[in-house]
Amino acid sequence: MNSTLEVYFLPELTTAENLAGKTVVVIDVLRATTTIAHALAAGARQVFVCETVDEARELAATLPGSLLGGERGGVRIEGFDLGNSPTEYAPEVVRGKTVIFTTTNGTRAMRVAGQARQLLLGAFVNFSAVCDALRREPAISGAIVLLCAGTDRQVTREDVLFAGAVTDELCRAGGFRINDQAAIAADAWRVAARDLRGAAPLAETLRETRGGQNLIDLGLERDIAIAADIDRLTHVPRVDTANWSVL
Ligand code: MLT
C-alpha cells in the first residue's frame, strides 16, 4: 500500500499544489481528450493547448501554417479552422501540422495541472494504453491523479466513468491507497460495466450523460460513438507543461 491513486470529479475539487509532482491524467471524454488523441493518431505534429481563445489566436499568429481548433459552447469558434469533433482531425487535414487547440473545460483542466510531474490525456479511446502507462508509474513516483474536466464546473458522468474504469483496472492488482472519489467512480463504473456485458454498448451510456445530451442537442451525436470506441487508439498524449505542447 505505498502508491496513491486519487480521483477528482472536477478541477475545483483539488488544487495546483496538490497536483504538483504527481502523474496526472486529465479526462474529458466528450470531447477534448478524445479529440486530441485522434489528432495525434492522425499524424498531427503536435497540439498546443491554450486556455483562452485570444491566447490561441496569438500563438497561431506566430506559427504560420498551424491550424486553430476547438470550441466554445460545443461549436467551432469563429475564424477557427476546426471544431472539437474527432472526425475533423483526419489524416488528410492534420498530418504534419501543428494544431492550436482550446476548449471550454478540457484545456482549462490541463492548466490546473501545470506543476504535475507528468501530464497525460485519457479517454475511452486510449483506455488500455493509459492503464499500461500508469502501471509503469507507481514504482517511480507513487502518486497518480485522475482529474475529470467536467462541464461548466458540474460533474459529468462520462468523465467519472472513465476515471472509475481506470481505477477498477489498476486496483485489481492491489497496492493502491485510493481516495473516496476514486472508490465512488470505480463503483459507478462497475454498475455501468454490467450493462456493457449485456446488449447496451458504451455509447448508449454516454448518450445519457450531460455531455452526451449536449452533443445530441448540437447535432453532433456521431461524436459519442467515436468517444465510446474503447481502445481504438494506442497512444497516450503527453503534455509538456513548459510550453503546453502535446505529443
Ligand atoms: C470541453 O472541453 O469543454 C469539451 O470538450 C466540450 C465539447 O465537447 O466540445
PDB file of C-alpha atoms and ligand atoms in Angstrom:
ATOM      1  CA  MET A   1       0.000   0.000   0.000  1.00  0.00           C
ATOM      2  CA  ASN A   2       2.627   2.574  -0.881  1.00  0.00           C
ATOM      3  CA  SER A   3       1.074   4.119  -4.017  1.00  0.00           C
ATOM      4  CA  THR A   4      -1.787   6.570  -4.050  1.00  0.00           C
ATOM      5  CA  LEU A   5      -4.468   6.908  -6.688  1.00  0.00           C
ATOM      6  CA  GLU A   6      -6.749   9.905  -6.337  1.00  0.00           C
ATOM      7  CA  VAL A   7      -9.732  10.889  -8.486  1.00  0.00           C
ATOM      8  CA  TYR A   8     -11.135  14.407  -8.589  1.00  0.00           C
ATOM      9  CA  PHE A   9     -14.531  14.832 -10.221  1.00  0.00           C
ATOM     10  CA  LEU A  10     -13.754  18.474 -11.040  1.00  0.00           C
ATOM     11  CA  PRO A  11     -10.623  20.652 -11.165  1.00  0.00           C
ATOM     12  CA  GLU A  12     -12.261  22.773  -8.444  1.00  0.00           C
ATOM     13  CA  LEU A  13     -12.089  19.815  -6.055  1.00  0.00           C
ATOM     14  CA  THR A  14      -8.299  19.896  -5.958  1.00  0.00           C
ATOM     15  CA  THR A  15      -5.519  22.459  -6.186  1.00  0.00           C
ATOM     16  CA  ALA A  16      -2.466  23.063  -8.334  1.00  0.00           C
ATOM     17  CA  GLU A  17      -0.388  22.429  -5.206  1.00  0.00           C
ATOM     18  CA  ASN A  18      -1.972  19.023  -4.613  1.00  0.00           C
ATOM     19  CA  LEU A  19      -1.236  18.004  -8.223  1.00  0.00           C
ATOM     20  CA  ALA A  20       2.377  19.205  -8.119  1.00  0.00           C
ATOM     21  CA  GLY A  21       4.936  16.444  -8.590  1.00  0.00           C
ATOM     22  CA  LYS A  22       2.302  13.775  -9.354  1.00  0.00           C
ATOM     23  CA  THR A  23       1.391  11.874 -12.509  1.00  0.00           C
ATOM     24  CA  VAL A  24      -1.883  13.450 -13.595  1.00  0.00           C
ATOM     25  CA  VAL A  25      -4.293  12.149 -16.234  1.00  0.00           C
ATOM     26  CA  VAL A  26      -6.754  14.785 -17.452  1.00  0.00           C
ATOM     27  CA  ILE A  27     -10.040  13.300 -18.657  1.00  0.00           C
ATOM     28  CA  ASP A  28     -12.557  14.990 -20.953  1.00  0.00           C
ATOM     29  CA  VAL A  29     -14.218  12.088 -22.738  1.00  0.00           C
ATOM     30  CA  LEU A  30     -16.740  14.365 -24.528  1.00  0.00           C
ATOM     31  CA  ARG A  31     -14.625  15.535 -26.200  1.00  0.00           C
ATOM     32  CA  ALA A  32     -11.309  17.339 -25.701  1.00  0.00           C
ATOM     33  CA  THR A  33      -9.075  14.428 -24.695  1.00  0.00           C
ATOM     34  CA  THR A  34     -10.740  12.109 -27.212  1.00  0.00           C
ATOM     35  CA  THR A  35     -10.188  14.647 -29.990  1.00  0.00           C
ATOM     36  CA  ILE A  36      -6.549  15.399 -29.100  1.00  0.00           C
ATOM     37  CA  ALA A  37      -5.798  11.664 -29.075  1.00  0.00           C
ATOM     38  CA  HIS A  38      -7.391  11.373 -32.524  1.00  0.00           C
ATOM     39  CA  ALA A  39      -5.482  14.398 -33.864  1.00  0.00           C
ATOM     40  CA  LEU A  40      -2.124  12.929 -32.823  1.00  0.00           C
ATOM     41  CA  ALA A  41      -3.057   9.464 -34.084  1.00  0.00           C
ATOM     42  CA  ALA A  42      -3.934  11.081 -37.416  1.00  0.00           C
ATOM     43  CA  GLY A  43      -0.411  12.460 -37.678  1.00  0.00           C
ATOM     44  CA  ALA A  44      -0.613  15.987 -36.270  1.00  0.00           C
ATOM     45  CA  ARG A  45       2.952  17.062 -35.496  1.00  0.00           C
ATOM     46  CA  GLN A  46       1.916  18.477 -32.127  1.00  0.00           C
ATOM     47  CA  VAL A  47      -1.036  20.100 -30.419  1.00  0.00           C
ATOM     48  CA  PHE A  48      -0.694  23.247 -28.319  1.00  0.00           C
ATOM     49  CA  VAL A  49      -3.374  23.570 -25.626  1.00  0.00           C
ATOM     50  CA  CYS A  50      -4.488  27.117 -24.808  1.00  0.00           C
ATOM     51  CA  GLU A  51      -6.838  28.261 -22.081  1.00  0.00           C
ATOM     52  CA  THR A  52      -8.355  31.212 -23.926  1.00  0.00           C
ATOM     53  CA  VAL A  53      -9.396  31.991 -27.484  1.00  0.00           C
ATOM     54  CA  ASP A  54      -7.171  35.086 -27.519  1.00  0.00           C
ATOM     55  CA  GLU A  55      -4.172  33.058 -26.372  1.00  0.00           C
ATOM     56  CA  ALA A  56      -4.828  30.558 -29.186  1.00  0.00           C
ATOM     57  CA  ARG A  57      -5.106  33.283 -31.824  1.00  0.00           C
ATOM     58  CA  GLU A  58      -1.905  34.974 -30.617  1.00  0.00           C
ATOM     59  CA  LEU A  59       0.027  31.714 -30.731  1.00  0.00           C
ATOM     60  CA  ALA A  60      -1.320  30.923 -34.207  1.00  0.00           C
ATOM     61  CA  ALA A  61      -0.061  34.281 -35.449  1.00  0.00           C
ATOM     62  CA  THR A  62       3.482  33.194 -34.508  1.00  0.00           C
ATOM     63  CA  LEU A  63       3.175  29.741 -36.124  1.00  0.00           C
ATOM     64  CA  PRO A  64       2.425  30.091 -39.848  1.00  0.00           C
ATOM     65  CA  GLY A  65       0.715  27.031 -41.307  1.00  0.00           C
ATOM     66  CA  SER A  66      -0.751  25.960 -37.966  1.00  0.00           C
ATOM     67  CA  LEU A  67      -4.424  25.050 -37.604  1.00  0.00           C
ATOM     68  CA  LEU A  68      -6.691  26.604 -34.991  1.00  0.00           C
ATOM     69  CA  GLY A  69      -9.091  24.127 -33.410  1.00  0.00           C
ATOM     70  CA  GLY A  70     -11.553  23.955 -30.558  1.00  0.00           C
ATOM     71  CA  GLU A  71     -14.932  25.065 -29.333  1.00  0.00           C
ATOM     72  CA  ARG A  72     -16.960  27.333 -27.141  1.00  0.00           C
ATOM     73  CA  GLY A  73     -20.442  26.135 -26.279  1.00  0.00           C
ATOM     74  CA  GLY A  74     -19.582  22.950 -28.195  1.00  0.00           C
ATOM     75  CA  VAL A  75     -19.346  24.700 -31.570  1.00  0.00           C
ATOM     76  CA  ARG A  76     -16.391  25.803 -33.660  1.00  0.00           C
ATOM     77  CA  ILE A  77     -15.023  29.211 -32.718  1.00  0.00           C
ATOM     78  CA  GLU A  78     -15.455  31.942 -35.297  1.00  0.00           C
ATOM     79  CA  GLY A  79     -12.440  32.139 -37.594  1.00  0.00           C
ATOM     80  CA  PHE A  80     -11.056  28.766 -36.421  1.00  0.00           C
ATOM     81  CA  ASP A  81     -10.176  26.060 -38.942  1.00  0.00           C
ATOM     82  CA  LEU A  82     -11.579  23.169 -36.925  1.00  0.00           C
ATOM     83  CA  GLY A  83     -14.067  22.493 -34.153  1.00  0.00           C
ATOM     84  CA  ASN A  84     -13.890  19.804 -31.480  1.00  0.00           C
ATOM     85  CA  SER A  85     -15.119  16.738 -33.399  1.00  0.00           C
ATOM     86  CA  PRO A  86     -12.599  13.896 -33.678  1.00  0.00           C
ATOM     87  CA  THR A  87     -13.648  13.365 -37.307  1.00  0.00           C
ATOM     88  CA  GLU A  88     -12.431  16.848 -38.258  1.00  0.00           C
ATOM     89  CA  TYR A  89      -8.883  15.827 -37.334  1.00  0.00           C
ATOM     90  CA  ALA A  90      -8.492  13.398 -40.236  1.00  0.00           C
ATOM     91  CA  PRO A  91      -5.029  12.489 -41.577  1.00  0.00           C
ATOM     92  CA  GLU A  92      -5.550  14.474 -44.779  1.00  0.00           C
ATOM     93  CA  VAL A  93      -6.253  17.580 -42.674  1.00  0.00           C
ATOM     94  CA  VAL A  94      -3.768  17.412 -39.794  1.00  0.00           C
ATOM     95  CA  ARG A  95      -0.856  15.203 -40.901  1.00  0.00           C
ATOM     96  CA  GLY A  96       2.407  17.070 -40.256  1.00  0.00           C
ATOM     97  CA  LYS A  97       0.538  20.133 -38.955  1.00  0.00           C
ATOM     98  CA  THR A  98       0.693  21.967 -35.669  1.00  0.00           C
ATOM     99  CA  VAL A  99      -2.755  22.298 -34.100  1.00  0.00           C
ATOM    100  CA  ILE A 100      -3.526  25.090 -31.624  1.00  0.00           C
ATOM    101  CA  PHE A 101      -6.445  23.972 -29.524  1.00  0.00           C
ATOM    102  CA  THR A 102      -8.729  25.477 -26.908  1.00  0.00           C
ATOM    103  CA  THR A 103     -11.913  24.104 -25.362  1.00  0.00           C
ATOM    104  CA  THR A 104     -14.249  25.250 -22.633  1.00  0.00           C
ATOM    105  CA  ASN A 105     -13.391  22.704 -19.968  1.00  0.00           C
ATOM    106  CA  GLY A 106     -10.727  20.268 -21.147  1.00  0.00           C
ATOM    107  CA  THR A 107      -7.859  22.664 -21.727  1.00  0.00           C
ATOM    108  CA  ARG A 108      -8.778  24.559 -18.540  1.00  0.00           C
ATOM    109  CA  ALA A 109      -8.399  21.346 -16.506  1.00  0.00           C
ATOM    110  CA  MET A 110      -4.957  20.762 -18.060  1.00  0.00           C
ATOM    111  CA  ARG A 111      -3.787  24.179 -16.953  1.00  0.00           C
ATOM    112  CA  VAL A 112      -4.584  23.370 -13.298  1.00  0.00           C
ATOM    113  CA  ALA A 113      -2.054  20.545 -13.560  1.00  0.00           C
ATOM    114  CA  GLY A 114       0.802  22.813 -14.630  1.00  0.00           C
ATOM    115  CA  GLN A 115       3.095  21.575 -11.870  1.00  0.00           C
ATOM    116  CA  ALA A 116       2.444  17.871 -12.441  1.00  0.00           C
ATOM    117  CA  ARG A 117       5.486  15.650 -12.810  1.00  0.00           C
ATOM    118  CA  GLN A 118       3.834  14.082 -15.846  1.00  0.00           C
ATOM    119  CA  LEU A 119       0.615  15.164 -17.521  1.00  0.00           C
ATOM    120  CA  LEU A 120      -1.196  12.601 -19.667  1.00  0.00           C
ATOM    121  CA  LEU A 121      -4.520  12.740 -21.508  1.00  0.00           C
ATOM    122  CA  GLY A 122      -7.024   9.921 -21.197  1.00  0.00           C
ATOM    123  CA  ALA A 123     -10.324   8.891 -22.737  1.00  0.00           C
ATOM    124  CA  PHE A 124     -12.048   5.602 -23.539  1.00  0.00           C
ATOM    125  CA  VAL A 125     -10.350   5.578 -26.951  1.00  0.00           C
ATOM    126  CA  ASN A 126      -6.945   5.038 -25.283  1.00  0.00           C
ATOM    127  CA  PHE A 127      -8.106   3.299 -22.098  1.00  0.00           C
ATOM    128  CA  SER A 128      -5.684   0.329 -22.100  1.00  0.00           C
ATOM    129  CA  ALA A 129      -2.748   2.473 -23.181  1.00  0.00           C
ATOM    130  CA  VAL A 130      -3.415   4.832 -20.245  1.00  0.00           C
ATOM    131  CA  CYS A 131      -3.636   1.898 -17.816  1.00  0.00           C
ATOM    132  CA  ASP A 132      -0.375   0.458 -19.159  1.00  0.00           C
ATOM    133  CA  ALA A 133       1.367   3.828 -18.819  1.00  0.00           C
ATOM    134  CA  LEU A 134       0.134   4.198 -15.234  1.00  0.00           C
ATOM    135  CA  ARG A 135       1.138   0.651 -14.270  1.00  0.00           C
ATOM    136  CA  ARG A 136       4.682   1.680 -15.041  1.00  0.00           C
ATOM    137  CA  GLU A 137       4.326   4.764 -12.852  1.00  0.00           C
ATOM    138  CA  PRO A 138       3.887   3.699  -9.207  1.00  0.00           C
ATOM    139  CA  ALA A 139       7.407   2.398  -8.912  1.00  0.00           C
ATOM    140  CA  ILE A 140       8.694   5.794  -9.969  1.00  0.00           C
ATOM    141  CA  SER A 141       6.510   8.362  -8.235  1.00  0.00           C
ATOM    142  CA  GLY A 142       3.810   6.502  -6.358  1.00  0.00           C
ATOM    143  CA  ALA A 143       1.223   9.241  -6.840  1.00  0.00           C
ATOM    144  CA  ILE A 144      -1.396   9.175  -9.579  1.00  0.00           C
ATOM    145  CA  VAL A 145      -4.283  11.597 -10.026  1.00  0.00           C
ATOM    146  CA  LEU A 146      -7.191  11.138 -12.445  1.00  0.00           C
ATOM    147  CA  LEU A 147      -8.584  14.627 -12.998  1.00  0.00           C
ATOM    148  CA  CYS A 148     -12.035  14.924 -14.569  1.00  0.00           C
ATOM    149  CA  ALA A 149     -12.693  18.108 -16.560  1.00  0.00           C
ATOM    150  CA  GLY A 150     -16.466  18.182 -16.001  1.00  0.00           C
ATOM    151  CA  THR A 151     -18.637  20.691 -17.827  1.00  0.00           C
ATOM    152  CA  ASP A 152     -19.013  24.268 -16.679  1.00  0.00           C
ATOM    153  CA  ARG A 153     -17.980  23.324 -13.139  1.00  0.00           C
ATOM    154  CA  GLN A 154     -20.535  20.494 -12.987  1.00  0.00           C
ATOM    155  CA  VAL A 155     -19.568  16.852 -12.560  1.00  0.00           C
ATOM    156  CA  THR A 156     -20.090  14.808 -15.728  1.00  0.00           C
ATOM    157  CA  ARG A 157     -20.786  11.106 -15.625  1.00  0.00           C
ATOM    158  CA  GLU A 158     -18.721  10.221 -18.707  1.00  0.00           C
ATOM    159  CA  ASP A 159     -15.518  11.525 -17.127  1.00  0.00           C
ATOM    160  CA  VAL A 160     -16.297   9.867 -13.792  1.00  0.00           C
ATOM    161  CA  LEU A 161     -16.971   6.542 -15.554  1.00  0.00           C
ATOM    162  CA  PHE A 162     -13.627   6.670 -17.310  1.00  0.00           C
ATOM    163  CA  ALA A 163     -11.842   7.523 -14.051  1.00  0.00           C
ATOM    164  CA  GLY A 164     -13.691   4.593 -12.466  1.00  0.00           C
ATOM    165  CA  ALA A 165     -12.708   2.219 -15.267  1.00  0.00           C
ATOM    166  CA  VAL A 166      -9.034   3.111 -14.818  1.00  0.00           C
ATOM    167  CA  THR A 167      -9.294   2.868 -11.021  1.00  0.00           C
ATOM    168  CA  ASP A 168     -11.001  -0.520 -11.262  1.00  0.00           C
ATOM    169  CA  GLU A 169      -8.369  -1.824 -13.671  1.00  0.00           C
ATOM    170  CA  LEU A 170      -5.343  -0.584 -11.717  1.00  0.00           C
ATOM    171  CA  CYS A 171      -6.674  -1.686  -8.339  1.00  0.00           C
ATOM    172  CA  ARG A 172      -7.197  -5.292  -9.453  1.00  0.00           C
ATOM    173  CA  ALA A 173      -3.560  -5.981  -8.685  1.00  0.00           C
ATOM    174  CA  GLY A 174      -3.844  -4.155  -5.333  1.00  0.00           C
ATOM    175  CA  GLY A 175      -1.202  -1.861  -3.909  1.00  0.00           C
ATOM    176  CA  PHE A 176      -3.061   1.461  -4.205  1.00  0.00           C
ATOM    177  CA  ARG A 177      -4.439   3.669  -1.484  1.00  0.00           C
ATOM    178  CA  ILE A 178      -7.397   5.468  -3.087  1.00  0.00           C
ATOM    179  CA  ASN A 179      -9.499   8.474  -2.100  1.00  0.00           C
ATOM    180  CA  ASP A 180     -13.285   8.372  -1.737  1.00  0.00           C
ATOM    181  CA  GLN A 181     -13.894   9.891  -5.182  1.00  0.00           C
ATOM    182  CA  ALA A 182     -11.862   7.044  -6.711  1.00  0.00           C
ATOM    183  CA  ALA A 183     -13.972   4.496  -4.811  1.00  0.00           C
ATOM    184  CA  ILE A 184     -17.213   6.188  -5.930  1.00  0.00           C
ATOM    185  CA  ALA A 185     -16.004   6.321  -9.555  1.00  0.00           C
ATOM    186  CA  ALA A 186     -14.999   2.653  -9.529  1.00  0.00           C
ATOM    187  CA  ASP A 187     -18.399   1.673  -8.086  1.00  0.00           C
ATOM    188  CA  ALA A 188     -20.158   3.701 -10.806  1.00  0.00           C
ATOM    189  CA  TRP A 189     -18.050   2.060 -13.499  1.00  0.00           C
ATOM    190  CA  ARG A 190     -18.752  -1.461 -12.186  1.00  0.00           C
ATOM    191  CA  VAL A 191     -22.506  -0.799 -12.346  1.00  0.00           C
ATOM    192  CA  ALA A 192     -22.205   0.615 -15.889  1.00  0.00           C
ATOM    193  CA  ALA A 193     -19.939  -2.246 -16.970  1.00  0.00           C
ATOM    194  CA  ARG A 194     -22.635  -4.780 -16.023  1.00  0.00           C
ATOM    195  CA  ASP A 195     -24.826  -3.255 -18.738  1.00  0.00           C
ATOM    196  CA  LEU A 196     -21.948  -3.305 -21.208  1.00  0.00           C
ATOM    197  CA  ARG A 197     -21.670  -7.035 -20.802  1.00  0.00           C
ATOM    198  CA  GLY A 198     -25.301  -7.171 -21.886  1.00  0.00           C
ATOM    199  CA  ALA A 199     -26.640  -5.642 -25.064  1.00  0.00           C
ATOM    200  CA  ALA A 200     -26.002  -1.958 -24.366  1.00  0.00           C
ATOM    201  CA  PRO A 201     -22.770  -0.603 -25.796  1.00  0.00           C
ATOM    202  CA  LEU A 202     -20.881   2.162 -24.010  1.00  0.00           C
ATOM    203  CA  ALA A 203     -22.240   4.707 -26.498  1.00  0.00           C
ATOM    204  CA  GLU A 204     -25.734   4.128 -25.079  1.00  0.00           C
ATOM    205  CA  THR A 205     -24.498   5.036 -21.603  1.00  0.00           C
ATOM    206  CA  LEU A 206     -22.592   8.081 -22.875  1.00  0.00           C
ATOM    207  CA  ARG A 207     -25.671   9.301 -24.746  1.00  0.00           C
ATOM    208  CA  GLU A 208     -27.468   9.641 -21.408  1.00  0.00           C
ATOM    209  CA  THR A 209     -24.747  11.755 -19.805  1.00  0.00           C
ATOM    210  CA  ARG A 210     -24.821  15.517 -19.631  1.00  0.00           C
ATOM    211  CA  GLY A 211     -22.007  15.775 -22.200  1.00  0.00           C
ATOM    212  CA  GLY A 212     -23.831  13.296 -24.439  1.00  0.00           C
ATOM    213  CA  GLN A 213     -27.084  15.247 -24.242  1.00  0.00           C
ATOM    214  CA  ASN A 214     -25.227  18.474 -25.107  1.00  0.00           C
ATOM    215  CA  LEU A 215     -23.787  16.856 -28.223  1.00  0.00           C
ATOM    216  CA  ILE A 216     -27.169  15.433 -29.269  1.00  0.00           C
ATOM    217  CA  ASP A 217     -28.709  18.906 -28.883  1.00  0.00           C
ATOM    218  CA  LEU A 218     -25.944  20.309 -31.123  1.00  0.00           C
ATOM    219  CA  GLY A 219     -26.490  17.618 -33.795  1.00  0.00           C
ATOM    220  CA  LEU A 220     -23.073  16.096 -33.001  1.00  0.00           C
ATOM    221  CA  GLU A 221     -24.338  12.685 -31.906  1.00  0.00           C
ATOM    222  CA  ARG A 222     -21.841  10.762 -34.043  1.00  0.00           C
ATOM    223  CA  ASP A 223     -19.031  12.023 -31.793  1.00  0.00           C
ATOM    224  CA  ILE A 224     -20.494   9.975 -28.934  1.00  0.00           C
ATOM    225  CA  ALA A 225     -19.937   6.683 -30.756  1.00  0.00           C
ATOM    226  CA  ILE A 226     -16.383   7.711 -31.593  1.00  0.00           C
ATOM    227  CA  ALA A 227     -15.686   8.587 -27.946  1.00  0.00           C
ATOM    228  CA  ALA A 228     -17.149   5.243 -26.854  1.00  0.00           C
ATOM    229  CA  ASP A 229     -14.867   3.208 -29.116  1.00  0.00           C
ATOM    230  CA  ILE A 230     -12.777   1.656 -26.334  1.00  0.00           C
ATOM    231  CA  ASP A 231      -9.095   1.116 -27.203  1.00  0.00           C
ATOM    232  CA  ARG A 232      -9.414   2.391 -30.742  1.00  0.00           C
ATOM    233  CA  LEU A 233      -6.055   4.147 -30.209  1.00  0.00           C
ATOM    234  CA  THR A 234      -2.831   3.065 -28.559  1.00  0.00           C
ATOM    235  CA  HIS A 235      -1.155   6.419 -27.993  1.00  0.00           C
ATOM    236  CA  VAL A 236      -1.239   8.334 -24.706  1.00  0.00           C
ATOM    237  CA  PRO A 237      -0.883  12.090 -25.365  1.00  0.00           C
ATOM    238  CA  ARG A 238       1.663  13.752 -23.047  1.00  0.00           C
ATOM    239  CA  VAL A 239       1.562  17.441 -22.265  1.00  0.00           C
ATOM    240  CA  ASP A 240       4.817  19.355 -21.876  1.00  0.00           C
ATOM    241  CA  THR A 241       3.790  21.934 -19.295  1.00  0.00           C
ATOM    242  CA  ALA A 242       6.811  24.113 -20.097  1.00  0.00           C
ATOM    243  CA  ASN A 243       5.192  25.224 -23.365  1.00  0.00           C
ATOM    244  CA  TRP A 244       1.813  23.390 -23.320  1.00  0.00           C
ATOM    245  CA  SER A 245       2.606  21.303 -26.364  1.00  0.00           C
ATOM    246  CA  VAL A 246       1.098  17.824 -26.545  1.00  0.00           C
ATOM    247  CA  LEU A 247       2.838  14.917 -28.260  1.00  0.00           C
TER     248      LEU A 247
HETATM  249  C1  MLT B   1     -14.740  20.868 -23.344  1.00  0.00           C
HETATM  250  O1  MLT B   1     -13.513  20.869 -23.252  1.00  0.00           O
HETATM  251  O2  MLT B   1     -15.443  21.680 -22.770  1.00  0.00           O
HETATM  252  C2  MLT B   1     -15.443  19.810 -24.164  1.00  0.00           C
HETATM  253  O3  MLT B   1     -14.561  19.102 -24.901  1.00  0.00           O
HETATM  254  C3  MLT B   1     -16.654  20.397 -24.837  1.00  0.00           C
HETATM  255  C4  MLT B   1     -17.026  19.759 -26.152  1.00  0.00           C
HETATM  256  O4  MLT B   1     -17.455  18.627 -26.205  1.00  0.00           O
HETATM  257  O5  MLT B   1     -16.907  20.396 -27.188  1.00  0.00           O
END
